[in-house]
Short mmCIF file of C-alpha atoms in Angstrom, two decimals:
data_model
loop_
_atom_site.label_atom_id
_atom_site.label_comp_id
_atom_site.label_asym_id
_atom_site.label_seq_id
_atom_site.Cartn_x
_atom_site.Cartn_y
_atom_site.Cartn_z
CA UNK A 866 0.00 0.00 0.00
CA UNK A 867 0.94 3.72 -0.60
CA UNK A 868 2.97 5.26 2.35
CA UNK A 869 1.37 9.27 3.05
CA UNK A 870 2.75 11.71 5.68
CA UNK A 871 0.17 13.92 6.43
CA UNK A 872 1.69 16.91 7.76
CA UNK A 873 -0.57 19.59 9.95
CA UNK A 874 0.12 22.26 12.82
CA UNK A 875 -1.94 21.80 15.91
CA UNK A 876 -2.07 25.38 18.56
CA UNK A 877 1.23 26.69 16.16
CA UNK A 878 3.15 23.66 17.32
CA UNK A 879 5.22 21.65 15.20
CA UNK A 880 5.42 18.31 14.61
CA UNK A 881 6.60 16.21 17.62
CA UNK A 882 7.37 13.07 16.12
CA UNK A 883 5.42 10.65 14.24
CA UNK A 884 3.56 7.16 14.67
CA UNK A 885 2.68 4.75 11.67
CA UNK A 886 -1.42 3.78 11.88
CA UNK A 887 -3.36 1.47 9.99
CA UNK A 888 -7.11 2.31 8.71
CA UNK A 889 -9.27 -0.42 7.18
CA UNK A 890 -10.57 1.25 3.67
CA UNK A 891 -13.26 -0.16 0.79
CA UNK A 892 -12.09 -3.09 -0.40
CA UNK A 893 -10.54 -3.27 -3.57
CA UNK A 894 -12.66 -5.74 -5.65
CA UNK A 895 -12.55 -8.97 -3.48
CA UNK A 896 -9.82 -8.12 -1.57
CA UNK A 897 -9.36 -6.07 1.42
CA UNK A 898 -7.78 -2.78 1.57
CA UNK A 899 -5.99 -0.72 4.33
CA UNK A 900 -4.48 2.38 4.34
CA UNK A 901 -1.16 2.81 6.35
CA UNK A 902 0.63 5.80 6.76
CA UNK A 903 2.49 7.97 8.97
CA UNK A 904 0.81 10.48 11.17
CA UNK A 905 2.72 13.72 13.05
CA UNK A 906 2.06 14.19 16.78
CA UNK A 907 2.58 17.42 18.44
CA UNK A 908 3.66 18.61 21.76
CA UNK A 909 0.75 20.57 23.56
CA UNK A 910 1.45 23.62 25.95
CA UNK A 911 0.88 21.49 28.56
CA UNK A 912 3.45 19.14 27.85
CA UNK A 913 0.35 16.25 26.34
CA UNK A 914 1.13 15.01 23.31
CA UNK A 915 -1.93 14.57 20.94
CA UNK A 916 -1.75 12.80 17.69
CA UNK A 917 -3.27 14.17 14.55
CA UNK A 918 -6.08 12.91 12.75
CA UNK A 919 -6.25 12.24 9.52
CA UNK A 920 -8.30 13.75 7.03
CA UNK A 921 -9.84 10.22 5.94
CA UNK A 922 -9.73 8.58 9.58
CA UNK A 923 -13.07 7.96 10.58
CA UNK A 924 -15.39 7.72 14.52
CA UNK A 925 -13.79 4.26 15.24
CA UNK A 926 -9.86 3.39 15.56
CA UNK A 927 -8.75 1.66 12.50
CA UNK A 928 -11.92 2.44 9.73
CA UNK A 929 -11.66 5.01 7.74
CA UNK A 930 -14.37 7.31 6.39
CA UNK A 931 -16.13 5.43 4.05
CA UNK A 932 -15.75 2.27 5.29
CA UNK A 933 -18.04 3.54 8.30
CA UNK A 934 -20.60 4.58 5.64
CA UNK A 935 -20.32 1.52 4.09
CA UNK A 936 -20.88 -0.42 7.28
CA UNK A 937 -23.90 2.19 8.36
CA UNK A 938 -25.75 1.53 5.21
CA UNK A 939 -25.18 -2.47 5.49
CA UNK A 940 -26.44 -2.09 9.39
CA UNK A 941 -29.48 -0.57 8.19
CA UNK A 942 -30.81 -3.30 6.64
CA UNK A 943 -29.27 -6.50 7.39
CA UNK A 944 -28.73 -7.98 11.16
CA UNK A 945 -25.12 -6.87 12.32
CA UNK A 946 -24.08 -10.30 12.49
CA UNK A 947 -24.07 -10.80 9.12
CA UNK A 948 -22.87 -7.79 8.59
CA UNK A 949 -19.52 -8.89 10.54
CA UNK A 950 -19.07 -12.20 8.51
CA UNK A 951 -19.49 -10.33 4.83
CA UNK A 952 -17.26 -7.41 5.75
CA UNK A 953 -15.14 -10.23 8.16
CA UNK A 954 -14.61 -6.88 11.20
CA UNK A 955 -15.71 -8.57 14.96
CA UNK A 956 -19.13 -7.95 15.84
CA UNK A 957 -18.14 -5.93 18.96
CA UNK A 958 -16.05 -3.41 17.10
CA UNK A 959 -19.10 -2.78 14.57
CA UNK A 960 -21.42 -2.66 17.46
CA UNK A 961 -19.24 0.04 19.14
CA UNK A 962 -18.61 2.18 16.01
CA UNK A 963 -22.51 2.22 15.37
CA UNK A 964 -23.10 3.20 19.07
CA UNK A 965 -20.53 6.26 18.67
CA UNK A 966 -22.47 7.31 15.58
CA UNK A 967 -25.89 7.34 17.03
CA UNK A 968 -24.64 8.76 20.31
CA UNK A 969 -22.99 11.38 17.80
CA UNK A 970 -25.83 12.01 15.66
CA UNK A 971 -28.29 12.61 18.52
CA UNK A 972 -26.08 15.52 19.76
CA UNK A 973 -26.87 17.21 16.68
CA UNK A 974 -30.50 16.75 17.28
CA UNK A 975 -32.93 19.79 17.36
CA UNK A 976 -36.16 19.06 19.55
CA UNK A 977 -37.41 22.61 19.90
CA UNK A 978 -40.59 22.09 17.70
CA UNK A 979 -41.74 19.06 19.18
CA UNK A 980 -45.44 19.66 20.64
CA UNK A 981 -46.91 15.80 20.50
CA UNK A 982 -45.22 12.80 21.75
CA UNK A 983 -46.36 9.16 21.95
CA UNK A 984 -45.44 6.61 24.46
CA UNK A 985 -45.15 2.77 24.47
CA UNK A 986 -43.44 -0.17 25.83
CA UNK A 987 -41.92 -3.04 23.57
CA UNK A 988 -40.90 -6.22 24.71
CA UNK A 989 -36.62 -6.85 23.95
CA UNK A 990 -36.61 -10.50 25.21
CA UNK A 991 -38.67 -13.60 26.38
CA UNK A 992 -40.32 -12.82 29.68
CA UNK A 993 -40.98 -9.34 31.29
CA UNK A 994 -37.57 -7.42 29.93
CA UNK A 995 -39.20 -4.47 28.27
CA UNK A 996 -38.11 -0.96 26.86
CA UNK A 997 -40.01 2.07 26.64
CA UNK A 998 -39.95 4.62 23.47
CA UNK A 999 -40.78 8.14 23.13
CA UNK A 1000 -41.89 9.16 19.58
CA UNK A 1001 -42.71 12.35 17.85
CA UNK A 1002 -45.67 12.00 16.66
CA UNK A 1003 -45.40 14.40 13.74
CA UNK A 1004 -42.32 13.20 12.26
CA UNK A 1005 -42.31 9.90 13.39
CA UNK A 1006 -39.49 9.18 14.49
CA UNK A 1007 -38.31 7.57 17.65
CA UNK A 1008 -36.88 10.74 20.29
CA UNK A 1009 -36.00 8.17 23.02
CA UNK A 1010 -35.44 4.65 24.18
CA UNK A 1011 -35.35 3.79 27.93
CA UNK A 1012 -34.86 0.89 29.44
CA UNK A 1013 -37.98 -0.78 31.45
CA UNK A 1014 -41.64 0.78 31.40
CA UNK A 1015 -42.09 2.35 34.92
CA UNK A 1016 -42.78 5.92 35.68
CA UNK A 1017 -39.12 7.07 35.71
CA UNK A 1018 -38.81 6.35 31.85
CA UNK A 1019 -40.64 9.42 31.24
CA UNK A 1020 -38.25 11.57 33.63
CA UNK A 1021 -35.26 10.32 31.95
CA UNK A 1022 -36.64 11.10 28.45
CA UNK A 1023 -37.59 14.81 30.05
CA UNK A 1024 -33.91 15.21 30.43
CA UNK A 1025 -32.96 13.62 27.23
CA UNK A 1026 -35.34 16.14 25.89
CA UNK A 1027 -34.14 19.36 27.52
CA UNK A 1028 -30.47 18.72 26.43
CA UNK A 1029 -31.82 18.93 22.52
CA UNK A 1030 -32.75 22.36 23.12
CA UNK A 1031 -36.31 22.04 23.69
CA UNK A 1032 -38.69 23.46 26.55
CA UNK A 1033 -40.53 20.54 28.35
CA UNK A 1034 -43.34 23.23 28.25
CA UNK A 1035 -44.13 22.90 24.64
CA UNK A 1036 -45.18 18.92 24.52
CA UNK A 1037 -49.09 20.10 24.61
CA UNK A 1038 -49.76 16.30 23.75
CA UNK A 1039 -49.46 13.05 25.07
CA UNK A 1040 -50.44 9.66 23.61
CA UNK A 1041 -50.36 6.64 25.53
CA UNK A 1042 -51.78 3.69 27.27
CA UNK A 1043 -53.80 3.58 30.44
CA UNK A 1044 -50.79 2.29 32.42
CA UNK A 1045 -50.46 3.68 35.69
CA UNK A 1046 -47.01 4.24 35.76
CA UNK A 1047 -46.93 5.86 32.45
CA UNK A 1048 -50.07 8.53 33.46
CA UNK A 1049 -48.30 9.24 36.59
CA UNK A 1050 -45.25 10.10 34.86
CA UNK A 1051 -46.94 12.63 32.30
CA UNK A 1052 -48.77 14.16 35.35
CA UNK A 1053 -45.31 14.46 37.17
CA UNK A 1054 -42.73 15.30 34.95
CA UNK A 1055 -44.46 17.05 31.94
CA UNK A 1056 -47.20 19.08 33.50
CA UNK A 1057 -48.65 21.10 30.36
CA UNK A 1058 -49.33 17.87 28.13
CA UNK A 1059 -52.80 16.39 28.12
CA UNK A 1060 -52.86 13.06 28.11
CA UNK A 1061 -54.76 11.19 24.91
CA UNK A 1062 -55.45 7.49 25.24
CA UNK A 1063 -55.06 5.13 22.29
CA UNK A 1064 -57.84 4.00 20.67
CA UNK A 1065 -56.09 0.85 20.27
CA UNK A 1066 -55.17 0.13 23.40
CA UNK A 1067 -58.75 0.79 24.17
CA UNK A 1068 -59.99 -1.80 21.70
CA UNK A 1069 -57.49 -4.24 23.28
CA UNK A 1070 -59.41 -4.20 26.50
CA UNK A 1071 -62.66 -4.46 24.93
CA UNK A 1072 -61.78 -7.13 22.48
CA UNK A 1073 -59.87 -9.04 25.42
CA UNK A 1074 -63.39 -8.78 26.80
CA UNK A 1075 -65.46 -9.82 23.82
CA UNK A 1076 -63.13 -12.68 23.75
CA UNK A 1077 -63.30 -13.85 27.31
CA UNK A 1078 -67.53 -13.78 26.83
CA UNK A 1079 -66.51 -16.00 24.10
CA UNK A 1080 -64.44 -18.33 25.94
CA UNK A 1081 -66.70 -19.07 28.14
CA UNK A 1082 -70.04 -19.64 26.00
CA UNK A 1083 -68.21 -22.06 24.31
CA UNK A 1084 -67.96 -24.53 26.42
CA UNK A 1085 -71.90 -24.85 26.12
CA UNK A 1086 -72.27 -24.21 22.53
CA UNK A 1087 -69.75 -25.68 20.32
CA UNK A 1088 -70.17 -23.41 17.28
CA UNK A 1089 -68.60 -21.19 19.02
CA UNK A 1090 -64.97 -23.21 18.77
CA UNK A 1091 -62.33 -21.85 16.61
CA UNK A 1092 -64.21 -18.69 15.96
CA UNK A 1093 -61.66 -16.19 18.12
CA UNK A 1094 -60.90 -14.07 15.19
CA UNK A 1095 -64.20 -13.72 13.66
CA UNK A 1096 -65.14 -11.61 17.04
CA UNK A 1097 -61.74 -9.84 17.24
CA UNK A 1098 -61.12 -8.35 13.25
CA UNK A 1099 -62.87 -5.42 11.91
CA UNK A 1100 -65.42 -6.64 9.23
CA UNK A 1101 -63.43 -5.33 6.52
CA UNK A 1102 -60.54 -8.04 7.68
CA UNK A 1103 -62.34 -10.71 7.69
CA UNK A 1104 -61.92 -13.65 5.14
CA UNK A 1105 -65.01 -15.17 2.99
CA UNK A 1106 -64.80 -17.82 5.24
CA UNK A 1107 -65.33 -15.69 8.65
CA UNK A 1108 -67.39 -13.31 7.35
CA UNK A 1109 -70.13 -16.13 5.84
CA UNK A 1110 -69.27 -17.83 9.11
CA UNK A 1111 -69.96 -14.50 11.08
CA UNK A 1112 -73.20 -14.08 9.09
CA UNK A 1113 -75.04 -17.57 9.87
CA UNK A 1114 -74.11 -16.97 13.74
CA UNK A 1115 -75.74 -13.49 13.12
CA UNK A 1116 -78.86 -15.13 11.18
CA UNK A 1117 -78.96 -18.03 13.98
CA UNK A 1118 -81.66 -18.13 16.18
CA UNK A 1119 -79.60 -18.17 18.99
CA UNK A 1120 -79.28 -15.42 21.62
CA UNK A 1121 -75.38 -15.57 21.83
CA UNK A 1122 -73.62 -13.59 24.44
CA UNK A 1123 -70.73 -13.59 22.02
CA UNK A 1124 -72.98 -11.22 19.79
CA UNK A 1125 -74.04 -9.23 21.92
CA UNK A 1126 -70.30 -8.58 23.15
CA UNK A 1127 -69.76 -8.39 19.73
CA UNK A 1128 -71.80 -5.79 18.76
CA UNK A 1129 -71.01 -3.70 21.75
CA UNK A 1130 -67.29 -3.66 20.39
CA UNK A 1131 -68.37 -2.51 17.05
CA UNK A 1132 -70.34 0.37 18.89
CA UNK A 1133 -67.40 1.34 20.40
CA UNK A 1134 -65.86 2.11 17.38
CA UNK A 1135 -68.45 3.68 15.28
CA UNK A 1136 -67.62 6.41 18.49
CA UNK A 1137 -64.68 7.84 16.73
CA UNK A 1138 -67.08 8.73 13.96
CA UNK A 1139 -68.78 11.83 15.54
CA UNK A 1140 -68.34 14.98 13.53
CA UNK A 1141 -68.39 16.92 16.93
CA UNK A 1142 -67.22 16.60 20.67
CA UNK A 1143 -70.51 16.74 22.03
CA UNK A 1144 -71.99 14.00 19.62
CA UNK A 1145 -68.53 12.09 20.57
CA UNK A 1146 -69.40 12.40 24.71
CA UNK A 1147 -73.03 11.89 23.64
CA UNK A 1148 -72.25 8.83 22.25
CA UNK A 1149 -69.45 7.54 24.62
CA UNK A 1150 -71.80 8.13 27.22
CA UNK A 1151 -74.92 5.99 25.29
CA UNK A 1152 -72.39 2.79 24.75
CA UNK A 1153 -70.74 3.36 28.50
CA UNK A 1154 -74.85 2.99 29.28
CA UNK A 1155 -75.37 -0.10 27.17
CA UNK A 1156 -72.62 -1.42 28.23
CA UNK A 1157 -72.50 -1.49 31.97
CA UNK A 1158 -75.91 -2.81 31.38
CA UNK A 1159 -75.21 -6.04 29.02
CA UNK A 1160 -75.02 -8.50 31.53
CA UNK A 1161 -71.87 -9.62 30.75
CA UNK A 1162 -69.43 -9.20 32.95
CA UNK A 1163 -66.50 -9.06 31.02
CA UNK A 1164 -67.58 -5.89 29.08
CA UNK A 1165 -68.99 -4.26 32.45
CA UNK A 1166 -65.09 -4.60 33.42
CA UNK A 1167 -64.08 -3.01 30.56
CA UNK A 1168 -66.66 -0.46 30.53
CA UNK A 1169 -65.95 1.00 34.16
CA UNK A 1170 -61.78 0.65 32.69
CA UNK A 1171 -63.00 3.27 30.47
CA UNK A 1172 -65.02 5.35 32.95
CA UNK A 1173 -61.75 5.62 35.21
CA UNK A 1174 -59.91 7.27 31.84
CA UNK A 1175 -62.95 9.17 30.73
CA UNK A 1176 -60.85 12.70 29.70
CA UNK A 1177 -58.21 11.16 28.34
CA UNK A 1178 -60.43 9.09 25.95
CA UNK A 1179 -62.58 12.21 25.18
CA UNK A 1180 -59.06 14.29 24.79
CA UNK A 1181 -58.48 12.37 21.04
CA UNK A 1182 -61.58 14.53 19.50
CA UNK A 1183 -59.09 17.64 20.23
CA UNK A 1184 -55.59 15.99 19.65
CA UNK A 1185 -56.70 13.48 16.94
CA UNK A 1186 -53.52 11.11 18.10
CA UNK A 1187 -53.11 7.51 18.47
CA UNK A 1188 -50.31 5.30 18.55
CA UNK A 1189 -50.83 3.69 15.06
CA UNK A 1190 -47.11 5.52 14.42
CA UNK A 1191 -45.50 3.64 17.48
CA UNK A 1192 -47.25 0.26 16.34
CA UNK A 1193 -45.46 0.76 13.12
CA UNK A 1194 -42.20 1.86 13.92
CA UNK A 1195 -42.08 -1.25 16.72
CA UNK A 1196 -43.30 -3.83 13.67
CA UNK A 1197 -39.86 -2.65 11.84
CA UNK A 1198 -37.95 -3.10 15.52
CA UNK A 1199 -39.41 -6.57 15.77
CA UNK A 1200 -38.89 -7.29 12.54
CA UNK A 1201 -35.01 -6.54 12.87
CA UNK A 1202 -35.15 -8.34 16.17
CA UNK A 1203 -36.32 -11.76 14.04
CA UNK A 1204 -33.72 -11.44 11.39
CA UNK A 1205 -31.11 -11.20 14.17
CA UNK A 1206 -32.63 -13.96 16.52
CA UNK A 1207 -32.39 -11.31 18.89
CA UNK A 1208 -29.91 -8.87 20.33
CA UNK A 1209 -28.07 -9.60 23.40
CA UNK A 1210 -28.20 -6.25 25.68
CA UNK A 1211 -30.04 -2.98 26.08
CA UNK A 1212 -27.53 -0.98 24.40
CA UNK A 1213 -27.18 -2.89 21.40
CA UNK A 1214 -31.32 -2.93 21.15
CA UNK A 1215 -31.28 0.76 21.63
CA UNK A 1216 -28.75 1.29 18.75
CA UNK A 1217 -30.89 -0.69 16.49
CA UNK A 1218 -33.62 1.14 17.37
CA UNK A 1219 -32.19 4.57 16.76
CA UNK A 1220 -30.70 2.98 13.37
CA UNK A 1221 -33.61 2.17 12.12
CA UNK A 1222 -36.64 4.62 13.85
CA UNK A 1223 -34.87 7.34 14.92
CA UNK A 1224 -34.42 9.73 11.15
CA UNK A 1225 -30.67 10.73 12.47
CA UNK A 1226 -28.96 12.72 10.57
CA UNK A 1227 -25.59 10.58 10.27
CA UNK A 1228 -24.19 12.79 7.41
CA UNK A 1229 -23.62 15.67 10.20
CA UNK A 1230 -21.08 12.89 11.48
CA UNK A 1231 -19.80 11.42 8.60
CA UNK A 1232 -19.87 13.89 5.53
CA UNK A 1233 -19.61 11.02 3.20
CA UNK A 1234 -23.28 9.81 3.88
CA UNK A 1235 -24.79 13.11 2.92
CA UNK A 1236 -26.96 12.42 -0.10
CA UNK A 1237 -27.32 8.76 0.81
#
């Protein structure tokens, strides 16, 4: 390989001897390319000596430039595993240059205009290991990853938040589910935001309810076996199958419970059709009615759920925000967690998530990815 002696002044200082370093480059065709040269080091006032850097010498010892773009581009969209066996670099060293990157990248990040934000957990392993991510809701895009789902998540993204130049003031908006620890964090650490629950968190509890009214009529009527889906989909989702299944249960004689429940979930949604927030409350307040009134005790449960979060459900006619963004942007995380059978620690789940959710700007970092 070409020997070059790059030669630079550091605080007026000359050059106080030099060391020979080693970058690994694009390869050339098949083969594998480095770059060697030698590189001055100067004498600080101070009596450190500090070794220049190279003009091509990129966030990680021993890749250069475009090697790291190469490797950030590959990252984005295959599991870093195979990553490390087609470019043959260790895992842990491509792990470590991503992390500098994003930790980079987020220092550049500008969250001054941010005025809705949506919360939700996501599970990172088998059992009860979860992690908890803050989202703008306009731009989509992940703001935040923390670790766990308690109420302190939300005061560590606060902090995150006010370092990125941005007043805790202006989130007017908060999306979430009705978990405890996540409303008392909104109420404690960012004060101005209303809180707006998701509508399909909402649906979860009914349709947990519809189903358990289902589970347990079936054990006396057996046409009621294998039908969990027909009860749970939207109409529109349904196959031929279910939906000619769903319509001779319908046409049936039978006074099923399952119906009933069913119908009572389909009410629920027609809510969100109201063209005002006094017909929305009207009609919240007509299926909270037949519903605490149904006689099945499942969707009574469910009903009073609802009753406890009453504002915060009535709050999406003003905001008009869900978590539908969050849902997507965690299918792409699970996704990547498949493909990669998993990822062994927080920090390397976080980086993924960042990676691929998190719209960073890695060109302020790396001026070779600009355009890309």
């Amino acid at each position: 390989m070409t020997n070059w002696v790059y030669k630079k002044r550091l605080t007026d200082q000359s050059a106080y001897d030099t060391i020979t370093k080693k970058w690994r480059h694009l390869n050339f065709f098949e083969h594998e390319c480095y770059l060697h040269a030698r590189i001055p080091r100067v004498k600080l006032p101070d009596g450190t000596i500090k070794t220049i850097k190279a003009p091509w010498e990129g966030v990680s010892s021993g890749f250069s430039l475009l090697f790291e773009a190469l490797l950030l581009q590959l990252c984005s969209s295959m599991p870093v595993n195979q990553v490390s066996k087609l470019i043959n670099v260790h895992n842990d060293k491509i792990w470590d240059m991503l992390d500098k990157y994003v930790n980079k990248a987020k220092e550049y990040e500008d969250s001054s205009n941010i005025d809705s934000v949506g919360i939700d957990e996501t599970s990172i392993a088998k059992g009860h290991e979860y992690i908890t991510l803050f989202v703008d809701l306009n731009k989509r895009r992940t703001l935040f990853v923390a670790e766990g789902k308690d109420a302190s998540t939300v005061k560590e993204f606060v902090k995150d938040f006010k370092e990125h130049k941005a007043e805790i003031d202006n989130i007017r908006n908060v999306s979430c589910d009705m978990s405890p620890a996540f409303i008392k964090g909104v109420k404690e650490h960012i004060p101005n935001a209303d809180i707006t629950f998701d509508k399909f968190h909402i649906l979860k509890i009914i349709n947990e309810a519809v189903d358990s009214v289902r589970k347990q009529e079936s054990k006396e009527n057996k046409l009621l076996k294998g039908t969990k889906y027909i009860w749970l989909k939207n109409k529109h989702n349904l196959t031929r199958k279910q939906r000619e299944a769903l319509k001779e249960l319908t046409i049936s004689n039978m006074n099923l419970k399952t119906i009933r429940a069913y119908n009572i979930r389909q009410s629920f949604q027609d809510i969100y059709n109201a063209e005002t927030e006094e017909e929305f409350t009207a009609y919240l307040k007509k299926w909270y009615f037949w519903a605490t009134y149904s006689r099945l005790k499942p969707i009574i449960e469910s009903a009073r759920t609802i009753k406890k979060h009453w504002n915060g459900i009535i709050n999406w006619f003003r905001s008009r925000i869900n978590n539908g963004i969050l849902e997507g942007l965690n299918s792409v995380i699970q996704a990547a967690k498949a493909k990669a059978r998993g990822y062994r620690t927080f920090k390397n789940y976080r980086i993924i998530v960042y990676l691929l959710t998190g719209k960073l700007d890695f060109s302020l970092v790396n001026k070779s990815l600009r355009g890309i």
